[in-house]
mmCIF file of C-alpha atoms in Angstrom:
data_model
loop_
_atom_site.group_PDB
_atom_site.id
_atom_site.type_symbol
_atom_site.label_atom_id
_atom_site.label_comp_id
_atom_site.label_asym_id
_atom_site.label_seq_id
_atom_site.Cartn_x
_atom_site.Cartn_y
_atom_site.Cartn_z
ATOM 1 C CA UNK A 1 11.544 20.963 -20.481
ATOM 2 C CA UNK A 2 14.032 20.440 -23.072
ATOM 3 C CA UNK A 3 13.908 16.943 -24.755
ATOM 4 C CA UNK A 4 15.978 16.168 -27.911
ATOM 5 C CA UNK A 5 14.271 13.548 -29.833
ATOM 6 C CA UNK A 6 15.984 13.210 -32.508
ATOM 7 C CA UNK A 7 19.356 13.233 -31.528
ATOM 8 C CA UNK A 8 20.219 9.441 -31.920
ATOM 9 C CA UNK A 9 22.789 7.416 -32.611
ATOM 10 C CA UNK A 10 22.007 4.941 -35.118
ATOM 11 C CA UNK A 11 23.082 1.213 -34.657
ATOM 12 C CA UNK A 12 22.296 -1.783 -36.179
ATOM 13 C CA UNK A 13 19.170 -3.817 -34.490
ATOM 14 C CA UNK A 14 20.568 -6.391 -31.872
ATOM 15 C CA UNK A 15 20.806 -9.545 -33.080
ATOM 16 C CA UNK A 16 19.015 -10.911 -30.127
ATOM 17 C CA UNK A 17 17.078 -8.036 -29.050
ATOM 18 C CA UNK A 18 15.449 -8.988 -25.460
ATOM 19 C CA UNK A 19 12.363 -9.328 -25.307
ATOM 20 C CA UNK A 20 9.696 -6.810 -23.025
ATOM 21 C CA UNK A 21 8.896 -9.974 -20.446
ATOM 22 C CA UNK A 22 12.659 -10.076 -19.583
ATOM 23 C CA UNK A 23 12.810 -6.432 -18.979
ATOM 24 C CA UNK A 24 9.845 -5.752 -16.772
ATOM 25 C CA UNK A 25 11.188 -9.400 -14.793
ATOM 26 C CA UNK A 26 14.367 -7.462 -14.063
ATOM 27 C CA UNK A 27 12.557 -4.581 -13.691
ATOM 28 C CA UNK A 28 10.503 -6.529 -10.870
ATOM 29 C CA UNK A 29 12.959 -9.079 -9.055
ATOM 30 C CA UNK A 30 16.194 -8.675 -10.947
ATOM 31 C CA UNK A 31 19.385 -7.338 -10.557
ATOM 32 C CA UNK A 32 19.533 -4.319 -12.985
ATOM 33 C CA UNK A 33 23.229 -5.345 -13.437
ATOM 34 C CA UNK A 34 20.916 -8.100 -15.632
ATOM 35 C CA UNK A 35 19.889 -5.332 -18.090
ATOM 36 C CA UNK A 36 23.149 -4.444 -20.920
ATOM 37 C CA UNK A 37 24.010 -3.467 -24.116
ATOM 38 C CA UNK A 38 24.110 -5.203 -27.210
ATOM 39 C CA UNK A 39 27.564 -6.660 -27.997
ATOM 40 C CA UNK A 40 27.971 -4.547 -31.027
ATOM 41 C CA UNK A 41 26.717 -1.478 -28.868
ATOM 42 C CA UNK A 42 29.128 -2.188 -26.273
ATOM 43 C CA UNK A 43 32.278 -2.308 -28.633
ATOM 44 C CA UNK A 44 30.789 0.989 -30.416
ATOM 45 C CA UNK A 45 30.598 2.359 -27.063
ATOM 46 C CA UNK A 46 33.886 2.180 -26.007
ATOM 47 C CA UNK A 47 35.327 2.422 -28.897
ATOM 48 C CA UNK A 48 33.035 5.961 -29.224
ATOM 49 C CA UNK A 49 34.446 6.626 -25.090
ATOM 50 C CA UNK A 50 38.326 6.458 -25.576
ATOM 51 C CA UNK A 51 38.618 9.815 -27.599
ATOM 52 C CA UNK A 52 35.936 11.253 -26.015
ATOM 53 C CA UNK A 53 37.362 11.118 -22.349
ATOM 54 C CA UNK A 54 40.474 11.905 -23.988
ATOM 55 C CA UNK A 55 39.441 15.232 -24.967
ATOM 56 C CA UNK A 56 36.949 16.116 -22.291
ATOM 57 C CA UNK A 57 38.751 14.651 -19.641
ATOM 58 C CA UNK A 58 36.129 12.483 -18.447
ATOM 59 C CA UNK A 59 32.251 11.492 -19.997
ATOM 60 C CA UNK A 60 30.624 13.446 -16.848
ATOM 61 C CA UNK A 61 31.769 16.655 -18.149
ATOM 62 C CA UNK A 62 31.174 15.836 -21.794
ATOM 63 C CA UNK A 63 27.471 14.773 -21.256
ATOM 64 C CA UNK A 64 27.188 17.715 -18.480
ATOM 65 C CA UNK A 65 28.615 20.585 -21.222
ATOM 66 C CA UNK A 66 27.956 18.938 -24.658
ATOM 67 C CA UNK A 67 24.644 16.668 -23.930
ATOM 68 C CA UNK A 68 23.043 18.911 -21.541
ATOM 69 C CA UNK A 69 24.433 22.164 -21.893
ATOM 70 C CA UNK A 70 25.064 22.100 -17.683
ATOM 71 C CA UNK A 71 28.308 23.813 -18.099
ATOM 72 C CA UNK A 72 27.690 26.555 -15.392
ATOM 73 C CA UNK A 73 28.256 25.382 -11.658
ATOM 74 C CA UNK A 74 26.069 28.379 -9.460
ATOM 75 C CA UNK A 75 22.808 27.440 -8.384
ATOM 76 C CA UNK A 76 19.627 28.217 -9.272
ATOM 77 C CA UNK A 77 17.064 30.538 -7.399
ATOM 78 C CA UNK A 78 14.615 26.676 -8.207
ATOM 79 C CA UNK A 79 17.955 24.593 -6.891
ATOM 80 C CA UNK A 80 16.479 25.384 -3.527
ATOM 81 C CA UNK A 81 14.017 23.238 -1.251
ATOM 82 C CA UNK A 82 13.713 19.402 -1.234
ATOM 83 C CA UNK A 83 17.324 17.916 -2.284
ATOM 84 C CA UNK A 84 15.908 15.193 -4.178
ATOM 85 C CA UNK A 85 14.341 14.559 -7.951
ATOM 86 C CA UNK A 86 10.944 16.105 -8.283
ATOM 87 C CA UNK A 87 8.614 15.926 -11.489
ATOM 88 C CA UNK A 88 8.990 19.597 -12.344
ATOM 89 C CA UNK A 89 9.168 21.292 -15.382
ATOM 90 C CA UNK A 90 12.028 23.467 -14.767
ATOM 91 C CA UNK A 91 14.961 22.613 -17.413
ATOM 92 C CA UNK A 92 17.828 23.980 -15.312
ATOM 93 C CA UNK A 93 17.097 20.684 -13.180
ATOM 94 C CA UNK A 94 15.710 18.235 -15.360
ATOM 95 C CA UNK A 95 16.446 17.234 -18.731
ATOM 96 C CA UNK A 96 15.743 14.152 -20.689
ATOM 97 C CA UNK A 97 17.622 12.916 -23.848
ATOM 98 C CA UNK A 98 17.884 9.554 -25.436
ATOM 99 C CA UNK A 99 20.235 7.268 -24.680
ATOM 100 C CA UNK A 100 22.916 7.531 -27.253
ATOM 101 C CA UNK A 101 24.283 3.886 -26.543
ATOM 102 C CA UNK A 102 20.993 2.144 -25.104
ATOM 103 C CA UNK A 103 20.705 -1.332 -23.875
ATOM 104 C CA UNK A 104 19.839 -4.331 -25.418
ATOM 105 C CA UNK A 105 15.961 -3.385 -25.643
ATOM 106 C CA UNK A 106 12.817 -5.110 -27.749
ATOM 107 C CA UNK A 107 12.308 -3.419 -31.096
ATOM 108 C CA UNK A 108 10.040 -0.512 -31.155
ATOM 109 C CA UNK A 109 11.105 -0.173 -27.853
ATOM 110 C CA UNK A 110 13.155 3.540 -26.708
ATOM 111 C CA UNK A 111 15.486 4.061 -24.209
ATOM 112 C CA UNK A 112 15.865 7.421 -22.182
ATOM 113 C CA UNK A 113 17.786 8.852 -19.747
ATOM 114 C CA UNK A 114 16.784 11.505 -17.309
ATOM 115 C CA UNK A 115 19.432 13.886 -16.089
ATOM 116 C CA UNK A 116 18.743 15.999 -13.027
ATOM 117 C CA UNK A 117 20.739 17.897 -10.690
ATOM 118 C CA UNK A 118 19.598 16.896 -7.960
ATOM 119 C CA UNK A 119 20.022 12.898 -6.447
ATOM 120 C CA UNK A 120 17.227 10.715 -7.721
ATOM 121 C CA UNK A 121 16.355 9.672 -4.345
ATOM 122 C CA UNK A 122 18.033 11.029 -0.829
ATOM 123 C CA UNK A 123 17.586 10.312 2.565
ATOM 124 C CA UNK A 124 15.533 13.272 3.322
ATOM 125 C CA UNK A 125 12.770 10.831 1.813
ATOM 126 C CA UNK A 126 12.726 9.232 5.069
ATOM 127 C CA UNK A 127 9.844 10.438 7.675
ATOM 128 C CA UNK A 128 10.370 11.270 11.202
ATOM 129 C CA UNK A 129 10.493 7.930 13.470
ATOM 130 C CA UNK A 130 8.358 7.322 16.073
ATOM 131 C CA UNK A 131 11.861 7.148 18.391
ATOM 132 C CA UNK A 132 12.508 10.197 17.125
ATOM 133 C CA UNK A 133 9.979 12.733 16.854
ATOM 134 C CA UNK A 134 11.308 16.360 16.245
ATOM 135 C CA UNK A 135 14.563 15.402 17.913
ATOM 136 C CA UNK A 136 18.211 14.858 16.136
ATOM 137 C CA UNK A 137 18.473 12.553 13.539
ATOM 138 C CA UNK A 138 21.486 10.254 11.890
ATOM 139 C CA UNK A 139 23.262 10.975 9.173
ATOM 140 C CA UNK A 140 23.865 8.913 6.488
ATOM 141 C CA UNK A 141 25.289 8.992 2.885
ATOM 142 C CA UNK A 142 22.393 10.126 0.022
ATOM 143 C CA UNK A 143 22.197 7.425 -2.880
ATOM 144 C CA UNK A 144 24.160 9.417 -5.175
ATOM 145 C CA UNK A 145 27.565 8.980 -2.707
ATOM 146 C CA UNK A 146 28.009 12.733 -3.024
ATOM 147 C CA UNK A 147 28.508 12.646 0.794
ATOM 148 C CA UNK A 148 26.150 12.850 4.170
ATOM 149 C CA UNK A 149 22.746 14.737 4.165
ATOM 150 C CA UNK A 150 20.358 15.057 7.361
ATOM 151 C CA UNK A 151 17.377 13.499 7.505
ATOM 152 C CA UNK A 152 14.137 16.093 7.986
ATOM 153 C CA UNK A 153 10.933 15.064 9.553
ATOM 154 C CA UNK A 154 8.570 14.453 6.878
ATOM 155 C CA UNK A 155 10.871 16.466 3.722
ATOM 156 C CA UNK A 156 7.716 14.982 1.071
ATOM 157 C CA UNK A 157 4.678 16.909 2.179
ATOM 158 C CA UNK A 158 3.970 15.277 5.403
ATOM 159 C CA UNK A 159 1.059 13.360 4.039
ATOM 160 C CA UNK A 160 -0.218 10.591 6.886
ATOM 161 C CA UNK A 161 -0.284 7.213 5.936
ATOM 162 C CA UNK A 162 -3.451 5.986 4.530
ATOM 163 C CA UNK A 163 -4.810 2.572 4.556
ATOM 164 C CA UNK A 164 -2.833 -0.172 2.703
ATOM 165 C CA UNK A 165 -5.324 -1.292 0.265
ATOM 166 C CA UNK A 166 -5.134 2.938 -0.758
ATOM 167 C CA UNK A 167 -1.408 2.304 -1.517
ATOM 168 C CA UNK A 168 -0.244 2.401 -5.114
ATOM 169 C CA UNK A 169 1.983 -0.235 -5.928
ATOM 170 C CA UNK A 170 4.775 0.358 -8.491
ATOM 171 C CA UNK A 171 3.577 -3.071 -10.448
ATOM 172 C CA UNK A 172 0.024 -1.665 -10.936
ATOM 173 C CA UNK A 173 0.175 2.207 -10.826
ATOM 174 C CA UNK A 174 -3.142 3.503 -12.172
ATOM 175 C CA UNK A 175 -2.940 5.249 -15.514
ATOM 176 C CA UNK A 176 -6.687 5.971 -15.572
ATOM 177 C CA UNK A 177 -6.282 10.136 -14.982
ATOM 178 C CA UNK A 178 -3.297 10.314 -17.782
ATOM 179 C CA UNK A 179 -4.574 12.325 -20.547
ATOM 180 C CA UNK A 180 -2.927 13.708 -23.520
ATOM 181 C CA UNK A 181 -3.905 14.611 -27.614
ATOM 182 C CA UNK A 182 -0.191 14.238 -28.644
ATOM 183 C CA UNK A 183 0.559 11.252 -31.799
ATOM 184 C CA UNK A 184 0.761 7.783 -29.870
ATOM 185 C CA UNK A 185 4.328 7.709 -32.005
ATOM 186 C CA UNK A 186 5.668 10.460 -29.969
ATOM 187 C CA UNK A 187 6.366 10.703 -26.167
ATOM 188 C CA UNK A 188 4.642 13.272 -24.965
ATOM 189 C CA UNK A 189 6.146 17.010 -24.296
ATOM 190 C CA UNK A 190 5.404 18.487 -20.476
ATOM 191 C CA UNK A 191 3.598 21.726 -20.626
ATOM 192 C CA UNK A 192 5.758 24.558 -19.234
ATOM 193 C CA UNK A 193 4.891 25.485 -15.496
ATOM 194 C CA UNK A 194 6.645 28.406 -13.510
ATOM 195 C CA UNK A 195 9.020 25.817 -11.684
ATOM 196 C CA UNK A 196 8.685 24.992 -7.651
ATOM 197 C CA UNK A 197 11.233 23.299 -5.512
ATOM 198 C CA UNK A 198 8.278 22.146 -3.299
ATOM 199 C CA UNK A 199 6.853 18.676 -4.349
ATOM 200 C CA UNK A 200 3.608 18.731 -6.658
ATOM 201 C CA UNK A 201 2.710 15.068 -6.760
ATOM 202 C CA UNK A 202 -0.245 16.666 -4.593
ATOM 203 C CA UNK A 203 -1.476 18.947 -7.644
ATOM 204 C CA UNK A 204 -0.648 16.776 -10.575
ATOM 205 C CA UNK A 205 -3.721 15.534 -12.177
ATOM 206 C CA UNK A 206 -1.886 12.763 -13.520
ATOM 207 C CA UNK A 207 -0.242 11.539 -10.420
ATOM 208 C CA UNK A 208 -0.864 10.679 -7.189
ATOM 209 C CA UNK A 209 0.842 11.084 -3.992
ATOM 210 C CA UNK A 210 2.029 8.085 -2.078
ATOM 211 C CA UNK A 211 2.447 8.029 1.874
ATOM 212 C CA UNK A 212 5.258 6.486 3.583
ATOM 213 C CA UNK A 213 3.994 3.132 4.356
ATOM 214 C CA UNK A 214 5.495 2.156 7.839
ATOM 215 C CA UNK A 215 4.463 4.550 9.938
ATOM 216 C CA UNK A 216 5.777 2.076 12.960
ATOM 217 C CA UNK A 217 9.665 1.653 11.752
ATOM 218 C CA UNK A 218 11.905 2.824 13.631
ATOM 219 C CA UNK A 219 15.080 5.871 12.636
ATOM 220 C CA UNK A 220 17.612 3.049 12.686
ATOM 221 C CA UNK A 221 15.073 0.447 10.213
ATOM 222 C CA UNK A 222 13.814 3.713 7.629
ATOM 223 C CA UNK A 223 17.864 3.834 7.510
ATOM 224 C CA UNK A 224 18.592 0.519 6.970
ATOM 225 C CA UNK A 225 15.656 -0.211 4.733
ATOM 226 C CA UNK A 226 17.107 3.058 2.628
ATOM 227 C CA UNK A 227 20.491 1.526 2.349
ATOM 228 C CA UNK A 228 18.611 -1.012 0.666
ATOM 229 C CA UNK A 229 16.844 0.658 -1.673
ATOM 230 C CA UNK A 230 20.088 2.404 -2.277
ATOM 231 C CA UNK A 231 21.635 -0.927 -3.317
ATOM 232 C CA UNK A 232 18.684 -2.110 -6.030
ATOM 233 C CA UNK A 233 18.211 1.161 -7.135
ATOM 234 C CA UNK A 234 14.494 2.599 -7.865
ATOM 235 C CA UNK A 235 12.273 0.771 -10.216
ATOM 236 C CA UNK A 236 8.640 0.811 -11.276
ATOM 237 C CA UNK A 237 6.618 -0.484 -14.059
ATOM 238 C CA UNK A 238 4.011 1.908 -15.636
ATOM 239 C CA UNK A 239 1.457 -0.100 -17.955
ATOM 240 C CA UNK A 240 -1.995 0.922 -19.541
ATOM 241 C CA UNK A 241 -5.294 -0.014 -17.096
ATOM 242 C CA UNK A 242 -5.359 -2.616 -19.250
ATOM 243 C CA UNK A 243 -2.508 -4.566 -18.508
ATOM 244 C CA UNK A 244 -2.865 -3.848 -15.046
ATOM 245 C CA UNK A 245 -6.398 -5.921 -15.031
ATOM 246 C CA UNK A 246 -4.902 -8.947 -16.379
ATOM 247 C CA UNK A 247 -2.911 -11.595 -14.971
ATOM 248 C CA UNK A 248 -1.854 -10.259 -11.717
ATOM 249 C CA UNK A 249 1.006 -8.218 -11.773
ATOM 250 C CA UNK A 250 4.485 -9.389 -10.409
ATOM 251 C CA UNK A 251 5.578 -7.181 -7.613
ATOM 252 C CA UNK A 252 8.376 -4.623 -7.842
ATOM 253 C CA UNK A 253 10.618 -5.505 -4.648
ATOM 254 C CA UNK A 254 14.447 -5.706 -5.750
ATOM 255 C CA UNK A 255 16.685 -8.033 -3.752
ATOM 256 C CA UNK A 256 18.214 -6.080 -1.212
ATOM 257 C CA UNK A 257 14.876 -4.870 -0.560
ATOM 258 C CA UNK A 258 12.868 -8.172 -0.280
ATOM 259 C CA UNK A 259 15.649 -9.217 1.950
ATOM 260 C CA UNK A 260 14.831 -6.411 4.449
ATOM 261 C CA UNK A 261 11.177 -7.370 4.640
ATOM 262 C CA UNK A 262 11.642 -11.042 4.751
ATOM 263 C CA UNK A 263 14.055 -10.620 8.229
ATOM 264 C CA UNK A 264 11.528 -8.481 9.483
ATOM 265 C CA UNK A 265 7.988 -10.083 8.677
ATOM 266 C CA UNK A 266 6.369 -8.045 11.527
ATOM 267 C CA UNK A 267 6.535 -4.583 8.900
ATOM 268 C CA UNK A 268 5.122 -6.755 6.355
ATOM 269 C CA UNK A 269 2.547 -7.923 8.573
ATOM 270 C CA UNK A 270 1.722 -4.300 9.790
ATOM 271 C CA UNK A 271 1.384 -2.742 5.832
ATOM 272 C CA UNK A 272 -1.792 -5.196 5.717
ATOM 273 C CA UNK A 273 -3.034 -3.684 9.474
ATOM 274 C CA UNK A 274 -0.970 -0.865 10.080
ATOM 275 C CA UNK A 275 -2.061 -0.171 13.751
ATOM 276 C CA UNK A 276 -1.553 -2.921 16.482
ATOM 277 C CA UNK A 277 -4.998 -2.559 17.486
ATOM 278 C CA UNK A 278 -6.260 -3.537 13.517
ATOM 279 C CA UNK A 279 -4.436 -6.840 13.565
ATOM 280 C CA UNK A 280 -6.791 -9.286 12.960
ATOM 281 C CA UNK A 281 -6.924 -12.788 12.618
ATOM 282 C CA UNK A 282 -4.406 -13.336 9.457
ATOM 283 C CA UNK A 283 -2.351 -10.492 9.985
ATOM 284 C CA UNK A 284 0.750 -11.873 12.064
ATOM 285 C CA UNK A 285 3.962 -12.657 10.422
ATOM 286 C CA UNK A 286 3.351 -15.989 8.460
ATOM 287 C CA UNK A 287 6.239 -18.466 7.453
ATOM 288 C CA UNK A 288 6.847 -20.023 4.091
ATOM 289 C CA UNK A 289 4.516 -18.668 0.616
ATOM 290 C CA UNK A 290 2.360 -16.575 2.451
ATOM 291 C CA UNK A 291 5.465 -14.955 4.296
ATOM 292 C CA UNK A 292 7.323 -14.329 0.903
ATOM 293 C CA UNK A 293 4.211 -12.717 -0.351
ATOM 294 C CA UNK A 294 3.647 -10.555 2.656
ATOM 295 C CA UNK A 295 7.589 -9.207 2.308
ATOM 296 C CA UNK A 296 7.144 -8.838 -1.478
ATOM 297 C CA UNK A 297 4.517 -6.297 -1.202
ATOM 298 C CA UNK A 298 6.003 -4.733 1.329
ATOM 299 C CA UNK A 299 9.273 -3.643 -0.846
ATOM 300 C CA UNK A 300 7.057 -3.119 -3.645
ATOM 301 C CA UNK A 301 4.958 -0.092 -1.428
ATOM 302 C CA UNK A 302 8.707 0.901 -0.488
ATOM 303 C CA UNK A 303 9.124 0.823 -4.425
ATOM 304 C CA UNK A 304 6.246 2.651 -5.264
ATOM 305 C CA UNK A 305 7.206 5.437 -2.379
ATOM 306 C CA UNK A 306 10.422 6.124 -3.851
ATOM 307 C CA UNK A 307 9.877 5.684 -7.029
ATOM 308 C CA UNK A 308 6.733 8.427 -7.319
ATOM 309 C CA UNK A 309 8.424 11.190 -8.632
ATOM 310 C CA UNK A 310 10.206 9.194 -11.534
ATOM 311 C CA UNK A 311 7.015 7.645 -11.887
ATOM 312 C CA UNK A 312 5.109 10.986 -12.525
ATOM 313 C CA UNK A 313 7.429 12.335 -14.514
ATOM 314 C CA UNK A 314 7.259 9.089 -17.162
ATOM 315 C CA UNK A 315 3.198 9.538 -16.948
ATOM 316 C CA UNK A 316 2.841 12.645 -18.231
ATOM 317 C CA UNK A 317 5.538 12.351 -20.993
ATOM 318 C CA UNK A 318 4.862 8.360 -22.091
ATOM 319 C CA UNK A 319 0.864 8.153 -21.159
ATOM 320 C CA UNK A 320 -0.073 5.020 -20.762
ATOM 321 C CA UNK A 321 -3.950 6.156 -22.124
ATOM 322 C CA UNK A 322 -1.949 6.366 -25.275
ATOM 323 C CA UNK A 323 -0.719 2.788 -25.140
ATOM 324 C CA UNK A 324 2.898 3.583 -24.266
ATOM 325 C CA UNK A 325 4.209 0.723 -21.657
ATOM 326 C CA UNK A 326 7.147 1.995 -19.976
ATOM 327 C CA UNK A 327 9.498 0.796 -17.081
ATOM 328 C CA UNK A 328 11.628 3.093 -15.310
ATOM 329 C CA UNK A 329 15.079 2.287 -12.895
ATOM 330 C CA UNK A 330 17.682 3.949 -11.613
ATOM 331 C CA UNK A 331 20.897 2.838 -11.733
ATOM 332 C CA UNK A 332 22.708 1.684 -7.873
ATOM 333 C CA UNK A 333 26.042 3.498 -7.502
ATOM 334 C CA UNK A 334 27.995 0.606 -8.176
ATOM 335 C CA UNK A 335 26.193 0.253 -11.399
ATOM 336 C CA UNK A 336 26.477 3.464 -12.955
ATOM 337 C CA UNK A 337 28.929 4.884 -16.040
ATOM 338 C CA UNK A 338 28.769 8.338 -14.986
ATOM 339 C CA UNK A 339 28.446 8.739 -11.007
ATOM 340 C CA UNK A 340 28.940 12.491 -11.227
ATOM 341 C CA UNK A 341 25.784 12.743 -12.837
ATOM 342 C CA UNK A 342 22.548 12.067 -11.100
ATOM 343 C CA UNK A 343 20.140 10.413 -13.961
ATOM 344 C CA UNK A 344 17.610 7.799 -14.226
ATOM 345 C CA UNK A 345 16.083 5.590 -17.128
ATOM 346 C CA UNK A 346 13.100 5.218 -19.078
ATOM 347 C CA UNK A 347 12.178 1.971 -21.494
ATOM 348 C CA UNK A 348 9.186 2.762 -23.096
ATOM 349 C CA UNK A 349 7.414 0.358 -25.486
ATOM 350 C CA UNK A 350 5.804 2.253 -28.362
ATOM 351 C CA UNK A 351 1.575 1.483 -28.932
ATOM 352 C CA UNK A 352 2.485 -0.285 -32.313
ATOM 353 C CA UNK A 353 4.940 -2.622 -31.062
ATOM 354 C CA UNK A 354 4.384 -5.329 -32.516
ATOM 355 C CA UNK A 355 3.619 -9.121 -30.102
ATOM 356 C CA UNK A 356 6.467 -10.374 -31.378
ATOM 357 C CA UNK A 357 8.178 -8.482 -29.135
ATOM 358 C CA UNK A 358 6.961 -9.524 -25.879
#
């Protein structure tokens, strides 16, 4: 995979630079509208966008031809398979560059963006219902707003839900399989691999599959509950064992997506006994603290599910083993400079940062 590190743009510090508690609390319950640039980045920006538009005709096709070298429009004999973002090494697809004009990030801190052709996250994602097994499905628009895609039964391995307590969460993925001998100052580059349009979360050794966690939800819910992932966008944190085994971490849930849980306590209820015939004393839909807790880790498993392939991906290249701390977050449409472009972001903390900056 092609990864141009040194390709910067160089800008004074922030004068306020925000600090890595802020970022992983938007990262976690925020709006990502919360995360921006720098004053003095944002007038360099646009001030950097005017002439560029001008002669391109638009950013999409300056980042697409100049940035990324996409310039060609046929598809690729690897194009083919699932329609959404995979962690594959295939550089036709994927391709991850700095951020030219990051946000307002803690010093030592790096901002990415990864470009892919293919939408971040898509509705083919979804399983096959239980009101729906093998039969017609909705349609409904993918995340990217590129238009409708169907729905297939199962499209991400059809792996069976596992018990809860099995589930990785995307507040406290574990890093303990991430291995790597590159310079902790350097992200790490992925090996090249004959690329696959088939998912291989199940062959990665340093990532790990995760199942969809409501096997009971209904076509018309997964739809509605995708809509609101849709609307927070993706997120996940990706931290070193050792942070993990501190304080306990804050869940990754996203408004729209707590909502969804919170008017429907009984799927929150059923991630902690997924069968009727498991509930147990403790189980049913609670009201008040224990209710908001109970919907909070149910978006962050919905999190963690579509996040896994980002999440993957920012494993192998920023190993936490190493002492990188990373988030990751994709951008809602509304939120997004360049909707023609399917991409998602990485903030990764470097080992040396200093405490300062938390």
């Amino acid at each position: 995979m092609t990864q141009t590190l040194t390709d910067t743009v160089e800008l004074p510090p922030p004068k306020e630079p925000a600090t890595w508690q802020h970022i992983k609390h938007v990262i976690c319950r925020g709006n990502l509208d919360d995360l921006y640039r720098d004053p003095v980045c944002e007038l360099a920006y646009r001030a950097w966008s005017k002439p560029v538009k001008a002669q391109w005709g638009s950013l999409e096709r300056f980042i697409r031809v100049e940035r990324l070298h996409w310039d060609d429009t046929h598809s690729s004999p690897s194009s083919a398979g699932n329609a959404f973002f995979e962690d594959i090494d295939d550089e036709w697809l994927v391709k991850m560059i700095p951020n030219h004009w990051p946000y307002n990030i803690p010093l030592k801190c790096r901002h990415w963006c990864v470009w892919s052709r293919k939408p971040i996250t898509h509705i083919t994602q979804l399983p096959s219902a239980p009101d729906s097994p093998g039969g017609p499905v909705q349609h409904t628009p993918s995340t990217n707003g590129h238009g409708h895609a169907p729905a297939a039964a199962q499209a991400n391995g059809r792996v069976a839900p596992s018990s809860p307590e099995s589930l990785p969460s995307s507040s406290s993925y574990s890093s303990s399989s991430s291995s790597s001998s590159q310079s902790p100052s350097q992200p790490s580059a992925p090996n090249a691999s004959s690329s696959s349009s088939s998912s291989k979360l199940a062959h990665a050794p340093h990532a790990r599959p995760v199942p969809w966690p409501f096997p009971h939800m209904s076509r018309k819910e997964q739809e509605d509950l995708y809509a609101a992932v849709s609307h927070d966008g993706i997120r996940a944190l990706v931290l070193p064992d050792e942070d993990a085994r501190g304080a306990a971490p804050e869940p990754v849930t996203g408004e729209y997506v707590l909502e969804f849980f919170r008017s429907r306590p009984h799927h929150a209820a059923r991630l902690v006994a997924p069968s009727p015939s498991q509930h147990v004393a403790g189980t049913e839909p609670k009201t008040g603290a224990e209710a908001e807790a109970m919907a909070a880790r149910a978006a962050d498993a919905t999190m963690a599910y579509f996040s896994q392939h980002c999440h993957s991906f920012v494993l192998k290249t920023f190993p936490p083993k190493q002492g990188w701390r990373s988030v990751l977050f994709c951008n809602p449409p509304h939120l997004r400079t360049v909707p023609g472009l399917d991409h998602w972001h990485i903030m990764s903390l470097a080992p040396d940062a200093p405490p300062s900056v938390e």
